[in-house]
Amino acid sequence: RYGTVTGVQTCALPIYWRGAIRLLQGFQTARKEDQPESVIHRGYLVDLYVPAKEPIATALFIPGLGIHGREDARMRRFGQALRAAGLRVLIPDVPSLRALRITADQPEEVKALIASLADDARLVTTDALALMSVSFSSVFVLGAAHAMRRNNRIRAVGLIGGYFDIETVAHFLIRSKQADPYGKLVIARSYLEETGSMGSSERVLLNRAIETSAIRNASAVALEALFDQTIEDERKIYRWLTEPESCRELFERVLEVFDGRWSGFRLPTPFSPETPPVFLLHGREDRVIPVSESQSLSRSLAKDGVAHYLCVTDLLAHGNSHISLRRTIEIFKLLKGFAWFLGQVKAKRDRSQ
């Protein structure tokens, strides 16, 4: 018996296409009760997904800014999906990411965690290793891939909804009416905490708004629904977050921090041609990190001679875990992208040329 997707028998397809089909099938059929094993690595909790057969590689997946971290239902589904494709999967919890905060030491902390996990023979039991991330964590994974670019075990990088230029992302989140307010709230709170300018009332109200947005993540929650404008303190924060002049000033001040203490959130460009192949997956309607970011990243990788594959799809929005199997063309694009990624993961890298 062979599984099928849109009526295509997997036995008749090349091996990486079969893996891609199993991945999408695994994503669609993931079960909440199918819980991964959890282990501790240097104080970090790590979820471990082990395939029934010998894994083709290990995938180290860094979550984004999410309140549930590795326990997020979307992360659990993706862990099961990658396992179905034959990968051994590690998903660590990073407390600051789970706390929905941007901090100055975050980039180095996560890159160090990636390096130590990659060196843990108890967890990474395969010769081949893939680094993966979602959303803001793309900078950590690309930074780690750059630092470890001469390590032939790292076969590929997979970025879902990642960014290229933090300045354009910040401009979109802070000043665009099309952006999901969640991103603006996270940046605003992190900025106030980083600069020591957060009042007690602002802390309580921003914490509440961010938690509400993070929990009700099926769709964007408008700022009008998060702050009661009949209450003075809430009206003051609402105006600070919505009035054009206030948003302009916030954006300029946030850029100063990204040029200073938060400089680790800028990508290590230009990319070395030794950078492992990069798979870019982005939802066309992403309202937190716009699809133009992956498109810009694709152009930069091409300019610097880095093998990569860009897949833009209508099937994913930022944080949306639903993939409808009714749209054949979009499903084919996803299958083609994941087949390319799995092929890179399995291929050997030669640094002697």
Tab-separated table of C-alpha atoms in Angstrom:
chain	number	residue	atom	x	y	z
A	1	ARG	CA	0.000	0.000	0.000
A	2	TYR	CA	1.255	3.497	-0.841
A	3	GLY	CA	-0.130	6.811	0.320
A	4	THR	CA	-1.565	9.178	-2.257
A	5	VAL	CA	-1.969	12.932	-2.549
A	6	THR	CA	-4.419	14.229	-5.154
A	7	GLY	CA	-4.500	10.725	-6.611
A	8	VAL	CA	-0.733	10.327	-7.231
A	9	GLN	CA	0.825	7.075	-6.000
A	10	THR	CA	3.979	7.801	-4.029
A	11	CYS	CA	5.660	4.597	-5.198
A	12	ALA	CA	5.861	6.069	-8.718
A	13	LEU	CA	7.673	9.256	-7.693
A	14	PRO	CA	11.362	10.037	-7.003
A	15	ILE	CA	12.392	9.482	-3.391
A	16	TYR	CA	12.428	13.158	-2.352
A	17	TRP	CA	8.986	13.741	-3.807
A	18	ARG	CA	7.754	10.758	-1.815
A	19	GLY	CA	9.288	12.322	1.272
A	20	ALA	CA	7.603	15.654	0.504
A	21	ILE	CA	4.239	13.921	0.101
A	22	ARG	CA	4.698	12.121	3.408
A	23	LEU	CA	5.587	15.452	4.991
A	24	LEU	CA	2.364	17.140	3.851
A	25	GLN	CA	0.329	14.062	4.742
A	26	GLY	CA	1.957	14.022	8.174
A	27	PHE	CA	1.088	17.691	8.630
A	28	GLN	CA	-2.545	17.101	7.741
A	29	THR	CA	-2.949	13.975	9.887
A	30	ALA	CA	-0.947	15.123	12.927
A	31	ARG	CA	-2.601	14.091	16.184
A	32	LYS	CA	-2.667	16.158	19.377
A	33	GLU	CA	-2.264	13.038	21.493
A	34	ASP	CA	0.950	12.085	19.654
A	35	GLN	CA	3.366	13.739	22.058
A	36	PRO	CA	7.141	13.853	21.463
A	37	GLU	CA	9.762	12.773	23.942
A	38	SER	CA	11.205	15.707	25.925
A	39	VAL	CA	14.828	15.833	27.061
A	40	ILE	CA	17.032	18.432	28.731
A	41	HIS	CA	20.078	19.865	27.000
A	42	ARG	CA	22.179	22.283	29.072
A	43	GLY	CA	19.094	23.531	30.893
A	44	TYR	CA	16.923	23.832	27.765
A	45	LEU	CA	13.900	21.607	27.241
A	46	VAL	CA	14.020	19.953	23.802
A	47	ASP	CA	11.238	18.018	22.069
A	48	LEU	CA	12.466	14.980	20.160
A	49	TYR	CA	10.580	13.388	17.241
A	50	VAL	CA	12.027	10.034	16.163
A	51	PRO	CA	10.910	8.279	12.940
A	52	ALA	CA	10.139	4.567	12.990
A	53	LYS	CA	12.931	3.834	10.499
A	54	GLU	CA	16.538	5.020	10.358
A	55	PRO	CA	16.375	8.833	9.887
A	56	ILE	CA	17.817	10.363	6.734
A	57	ALA	CA	18.975	13.421	8.709
A	58	THR	CA	18.338	15.473	11.831
A	59	ALA	CA	16.352	18.708	11.625
A	60	LEU	CA	17.010	21.293	14.332
A	61	PHE	CA	13.997	23.634	14.362
A	62	ILE	CA	14.027	26.931	16.289
A	63	PRO	CA	10.540	28.292	17.162
A	64	GLY	CA	9.628	31.928	16.632
A	65	LEU	CA	8.196	34.417	19.094
A	66	GLY	CA	5.334	32.250	20.349
A	67	ILE	CA	3.742	32.037	23.778
A	68	HIS	CA	3.603	28.228	23.698
A	69	GLY	CA	7.120	27.660	22.345
A	70	ARG	CA	7.857	24.064	21.418
A	71	GLU	CA	4.400	23.088	22.754
A	72	ASP	CA	2.582	25.246	20.205
A	73	ALA	CA	0.137	23.076	18.256
A	74	ARG	CA	1.648	24.340	15.001
A	75	MET	CA	5.170	23.342	16.076
A	76	ARG	CA	3.904	19.923	17.154
A	77	ARG	CA	2.251	19.419	13.767
A	78	PHE	CA	5.377	20.423	11.905
A	79	GLY	CA	7.516	18.178	14.103
A	80	GLN	CA	5.276	15.235	13.258
A	81	ALA	CA	5.319	16.186	9.561
A	82	LEU	CA	9.121	16.303	9.366
A	83	ARG	CA	9.285	12.991	11.204
A	84	ALA	CA	6.888	11.491	8.645
A	85	ALA	CA	9.351	12.580	5.932
A	86	GLY	CA	12.075	10.532	7.633
A	87	LEU	CA	13.785	13.229	9.694
A	88	ARG	CA	14.801	13.068	13.327
A	89	VAL	CA	13.531	16.398	14.722
A	90	LEU	CA	14.757	18.548	17.630
A	91	ILE	CA	12.675	21.555	18.753
A	92	PRO	CA	14.127	23.406	21.766
A	93	ASP	CA	12.381	25.877	24.036
A	94	VAL	CA	14.020	29.298	24.241
A	95	PRO	CA	12.527	31.129	27.270
A	96	SER	CA	12.991	34.658	25.887
A	97	LEU	CA	11.247	33.703	22.628
A	98	ARG	CA	8.436	32.108	24.580
A	99	ALA	CA	8.213	35.282	26.672
A	100	LEU	CA	7.597	37.208	23.405
A	101	ARG	CA	10.540	39.524	23.900
A	102	ILE	CA	13.353	40.874	21.755
A	103	THR	CA	16.546	41.125	23.806
A	104	ALA	CA	20.110	42.174	23.037
A	105	ASP	CA	21.653	38.824	23.992
A	106	GLN	CA	19.057	36.695	22.157
A	107	PRO	CA	20.962	36.242	18.851
A	108	GLU	CA	24.147	34.989	20.501
A	109	GLU	CA	22.204	32.844	22.982
A	110	VAL	CA	20.258	31.030	20.264
A	111	LYS	CA	23.262	30.643	17.971
A	112	ALA	CA	25.225	29.126	20.878
A	113	LEU	CA	22.314	26.775	21.607
A	114	ILE	CA	22.226	25.660	17.959
A	115	ALA	CA	25.974	24.977	17.991
A	116	SER	CA	25.825	22.982	21.244
A	117	LEU	CA	22.831	20.942	20.074
A	118	ALA	CA	24.597	20.191	16.796
A	119	ASP	CA	27.564	18.839	18.786
A	120	ASP	CA	25.427	16.644	21.084
A	121	ALA	CA	25.876	13.110	19.712
A	122	ARG	CA	23.131	11.904	22.058
A	123	LEU	CA	20.588	14.040	20.189
A	124	VAL	CA	22.041	14.426	16.683
A	125	THR	CA	22.587	10.815	15.674
A	126	THR	CA	22.874	11.336	11.901
A	127	ASP	CA	25.658	12.534	9.635
A	128	ALA	CA	23.372	15.086	7.974
A	129	LEU	CA	21.883	18.076	9.800
A	130	ALA	CA	19.353	20.685	8.661
A	131	LEU	CA	18.744	23.984	10.454
A	132	MET	CA	15.180	25.333	10.373
A	133	SER	CA	13.249	28.244	11.839
A	134	VAL	CA	10.090	30.265	11.600
A	135	SER	CA	9.515	34.025	11.542
A	136	PHE	CA	11.943	36.232	13.522
A	137	SER	CA	14.128	33.236	14.394
A	138	SER	CA	15.375	33.139	10.795
A	139	VAL	CA	18.163	35.527	11.786
A	140	PHE	CA	19.429	33.087	14.428
A	141	VAL	CA	19.477	30.135	12.045
A	142	LEU	CA	21.139	32.064	9.208
A	143	GLY	CA	23.687	33.425	11.681
A	144	ALA	CA	24.429	29.916	12.943
A	145	ALA	CA	24.654	28.569	9.390
A	146	HIS	CA	27.127	31.343	8.552
A	147	ALA	CA	29.244	30.615	11.641
A	148	MET	CA	29.169	26.849	10.938
A	149	ARG	CA	29.361	27.114	7.122
A	150	ARG	CA	32.466	24.922	6.876
A	151	ASN	CA	30.753	22.129	8.819
A	152	ASN	CA	29.863	19.642	6.074
A	153	ARG	CA	27.217	18.033	8.288
A	154	ILE	CA	24.949	21.057	7.803
A	155	ARG	CA	23.327	20.222	4.504
A	156	ALA	CA	20.525	22.777	4.263
A	157	VAL	CA	18.643	25.625	5.931
A	158	GLY	CA	14.853	25.959	5.929
A	159	LEU	CA	13.217	29.317	6.716
A	160	ILE	CA	9.452	29.700	7.060
A	161	GLY	CA	8.202	33.284	6.958
A	162	GLY	CA	11.680	34.690	7.575
A	163	TYR	CA	13.008	38.196	7.011
A	164	PHE	CA	15.856	39.879	5.145
A	165	ASP	CA	15.970	43.476	6.420
A	166	ILE	CA	14.858	44.131	9.991
A	167	GLU	CA	14.490	47.834	9.170
A	168	THR	CA	11.821	47.210	6.524
A	169	VAL	CA	10.075	44.723	8.814
A	170	ALA	CA	10.035	47.242	11.672
A	171	HIS	CA	8.723	49.941	9.326
A	172	PHE	CA	5.933	47.632	8.157
A	173	LEU	CA	4.936	46.540	11.669
A	174	ILE	CA	5.057	49.986	13.265
A	175	ARG	CA	3.742	52.209	10.468
A	176	SER	CA	1.626	50.096	8.110
A	177	LYS	CA	-2.117	49.745	8.669
A	178	GLN	CA	-1.933	46.373	6.914
A	179	ALA	CA	0.315	44.844	9.575
A	180	ASP	CA	-0.880	42.544	12.348
A	181	PRO	CA	-0.780	44.696	15.538
A	182	TYR	CA	0.840	41.796	17.399
A	183	GLY	CA	4.229	42.552	15.862
A	184	LYS	CA	4.020	46.228	16.768
A	185	LEU	CA	3.103	45.366	20.364
A	186	VAL	CA	6.080	43.002	20.756
A	187	ILE	CA	8.519	45.562	19.332
A	188	ALA	CA	7.062	48.414	21.407
A	189	ARG	CA	7.247	46.505	24.693
A	190	SER	CA	10.737	45.192	23.958
A	191	TYR	CA	11.912	48.715	23.088
A	192	LEU	CA	10.509	50.196	26.318
A	193	GLU	CA	12.088	47.420	28.379
A	194	GLU	CA	15.432	47.705	26.580
A	195	THR	CA	15.603	51.472	27.132
A	196	GLY	CA	14.262	51.388	30.694
A	197	SER	CA	11.354	53.681	29.810
A	198	MET	CA	8.488	51.354	30.700
A	199	GLY	CA	6.033	52.560	33.351
A	200	SER	CA	4.150	50.146	35.615
A	201	SER	CA	0.801	50.899	33.962
A	202	GLU	CA	2.276	50.496	30.467
A	203	ARG	CA	3.807	47.177	31.501
A	204	VAL	CA	0.510	45.760	32.721
A	205	LEU	CA	-1.465	46.932	29.695
A	206	LEU	CA	1.092	45.888	27.070
A	207	ASN	CA	1.590	42.499	28.729
A	208	ARG	CA	-2.149	41.922	28.663
A	209	ALA	CA	-2.505	43.024	25.042
A	210	ILE	CA	0.387	40.842	23.833
A	211	GLU	CA	-0.843	37.790	25.715
A	212	THR	CA	-4.346	38.232	24.299
A	213	SER	CA	-2.988	38.611	20.753
A	214	ALA	CA	-0.719	35.576	21.153
A	215	ILE	CA	-3.487	33.333	22.440
A	216	ARG	CA	-6.102	34.492	19.915
A	217	ASN	CA	-3.704	33.920	17.014
A	218	ALA	CA	-6.139	32.474	14.477
A	219	SER	CA	-6.492	36.030	13.123
A	220	ALA	CA	-5.188	39.520	13.861
A	221	VAL	CA	-6.639	41.255	16.931
A	222	ALA	CA	-7.201	44.984	16.334
A	223	LEU	CA	-5.755	47.491	18.782
A	224	GLU	CA	-9.288	48.840	19.310
A	225	ALA	CA	-10.211	45.465	20.800
A	226	LEU	CA	-7.156	45.411	23.066
A	227	PHE	CA	-7.371	48.871	24.668
A	228	ASP	CA	-10.461	50.484	26.188
A	229	GLN	CA	-10.324	54.100	25.051
A	230	THR	CA	-12.751	55.206	27.780
A	231	ILE	CA	-9.942	54.560	30.303
A	232	GLU	CA	-7.223	57.225	30.278
A	233	ASP	CA	-4.143	54.973	30.584
A	234	GLU	CA	-5.395	52.670	27.861
A	235	ARG	CA	-6.374	55.563	25.601
A	236	LYS	CA	-2.878	57.011	25.998
A	237	ILE	CA	-1.183	53.764	24.895
A	238	TYR	CA	-3.647	53.308	22.047
A	239	ARG	CA	-2.848	56.770	20.704
A	240	TRP	CA	0.888	56.189	21.102
A	241	LEU	CA	0.556	53.047	18.990
A	242	THR	CA	-1.750	54.483	16.325
A	243	GLU	CA	-1.163	58.198	15.769
A	244	PRO	CA	1.092	58.723	12.688
A	245	GLU	CA	3.567	61.057	14.370
A	246	SER	CA	3.922	58.781	17.397
A	247	CYS	CA	4.486	55.779	15.121
A	248	ARG	CA	7.118	57.673	13.162
A	249	GLU	CA	8.979	58.585	16.351
A	250	LEU	CA	8.731	55.022	17.683
A	251	PHE	CA	10.099	53.649	14.414
A	252	GLU	CA	13.077	56.026	14.450
A	253	ARG	CA	13.901	55.193	18.070
A	254	VAL	CA	13.581	51.452	17.440
A	255	LEU	CA	15.991	51.771	14.487
A	256	GLU	CA	18.544	53.371	16.795
A	257	VAL	CA	18.366	50.289	19.024
A	258	PHE	CA	18.669	47.947	16.017
A	259	ASP	CA	21.787	49.895	15.056
A	260	GLY	CA	23.094	49.516	18.597
A	261	ARG	CA	22.232	46.893	21.196
A	262	TRP	CA	19.960	44.958	18.844
A	263	SER	CA	22.428	44.870	15.955
A	264	GLY	CA	22.493	41.066	16.170
A	265	PHE	CA	19.078	41.040	14.494
A	266	ARG	CA	20.589	42.200	11.196
A	267	LEU	CA	21.506	39.412	8.783
A	268	PRO	CA	25.181	38.570	8.124
A	269	THR	CA	25.322	39.934	4.575
A	270	PRO	CA	26.848	39.548	2.077
A	271	PHE	CA	26.437	35.793	2.332
A	272	SER	CA	29.416	33.520	1.935
A	273	PRO	CA	29.171	31.196	-1.080
A	274	GLU	CA	29.909	28.439	1.473
A	275	THR	CA	26.499	29.044	3.061
A	276	PRO	CA	24.442	25.803	2.933
A	277	PRO	CA	21.506	25.691	0.465
A	278	VAL	CA	18.494	27.660	1.735
A	279	PHE	CA	14.812	26.789	1.332
A	280	LEU	CA	12.530	29.829	1.692
A	281	LEU	CA	8.814	29.264	2.342
A	282	HIS	CA	6.498	32.243	2.768
A	283	GLY	CA	2.753	32.826	2.848
A	284	ARG	CA	1.641	35.396	0.301
A	285	GLU	CA	-0.703	37.139	2.777
A	286	ASP	CA	1.649	37.210	5.779
A	287	ARG	CA	0.782	40.290	7.868
A	288	VAL	CA	3.675	40.056	10.348
A	289	ILE	CA	6.643	39.550	8.039
A	290	PRO	CA	5.574	40.407	4.467
A	291	VAL	CA	6.378	38.039	1.623
A	292	SER	CA	8.632	40.706	0.086
A	293	GLU	CA	11.188	39.830	2.784
A	294	SER	CA	11.723	36.289	1.481
A	295	GLN	CA	11.779	37.661	-2.057
A	296	SER	CA	14.506	40.140	-1.096
A	297	LEU	CA	16.417	37.400	0.704
A	298	SER	CA	16.165	35.220	-2.411
A	299	ARG	CA	17.678	38.003	-4.557
A	300	SER	CA	20.508	38.516	-2.072
A	301	LEU	CA	21.310	34.787	-1.940
A	302	ALA	CA	21.322	34.652	-5.740
A	303	LYS	CA	23.665	37.647	-5.954
A	304	ASP	CA	26.060	36.012	-3.487
A	305	GLY	CA	26.031	32.637	-5.250
A	306	VAL	CA	24.131	30.660	-2.581
A	307	ALA	CA	21.919	27.792	-3.760
A	308	HIS	CA	18.333	28.404	-2.682
A	309	TYR	CA	14.697	27.752	-3.506
A	310	LEU	CA	11.860	30.228	-2.930
A	311	CYS	CA	8.309	28.971	-2.513
A	312	VAL	CA	5.568	31.595	-2.112
A	313	THR	CA	2.180	30.082	-1.370
A	314	ASP	CA	-1.395	31.160	-0.817
A	315	LEU	CA	-1.847	28.242	1.600
A	316	LEU	CA	0.021	29.758	4.549
A	317	ALA	CA	-0.367	32.959	6.525
A	318	HIS	CA	1.899	33.949	9.417
A	319	GLY	CA	1.237	31.429	12.186
A	320	ASN	CA	-1.500	29.645	10.225
A	321	SER	CA	-1.156	25.877	10.496
A	322	HIS	CA	-3.878	24.899	8.031
A	323	ILE	CA	-2.999	23.597	4.589
A	324	SER	CA	-5.983	22.887	2.366
A	325	LEU	CA	-5.469	19.992	-0.041
A	326	ARG	CA	-8.133	21.308	-2.429
A	327	ARG	CA	-5.837	23.634	-4.369
A	328	THR	CA	-3.804	21.387	-6.619
A	329	ILE	CA	-1.414	23.984	-8.066
A	330	GLU	CA	-0.498	25.403	-4.662
A	331	ILE	CA	-0.013	21.902	-3.261
A	332	PHE	CA	2.284	21.071	-6.188
A	333	LYS	CA	4.385	24.176	-5.411
A	334	LEU	CA	4.717	23.094	-1.779
A	335	LEU	CA	5.630	19.538	-2.766
A	336	LYS	CA	8.247	20.791	-5.230
A	337	GLY	CA	9.783	23.071	-2.589
A	338	PHE	CA	9.941	20.448	0.132
A	339	ALA	CA	11.260	17.861	-2.344
A	340	TRP	CA	14.103	20.286	-3.190
A	341	PHE	CA	14.781	20.840	0.526
A	342	LEU	CA	14.827	17.098	1.339
A	343	GLY	CA	17.128	16.513	-1.616
A	344	GLN	CA	19.579	19.109	-0.275
A	345	VAL	CA	19.367	17.623	3.220
A	346	LYS	CA	20.358	14.203	1.897
A	347	ALA	CA	23.044	15.411	-0.524
A	348	LYS	CA	26.686	15.529	0.578
A	349	ARG	CA	28.426	18.906	0.646
A	350	ASP	CA	31.919	19.153	-0.830
A	351	ARG	CA	34.035	22.051	0.427
A	352	SER	CA	37.181	21.015	-1.444
A	353	GLN	CA	36.173	22.748	-4.686
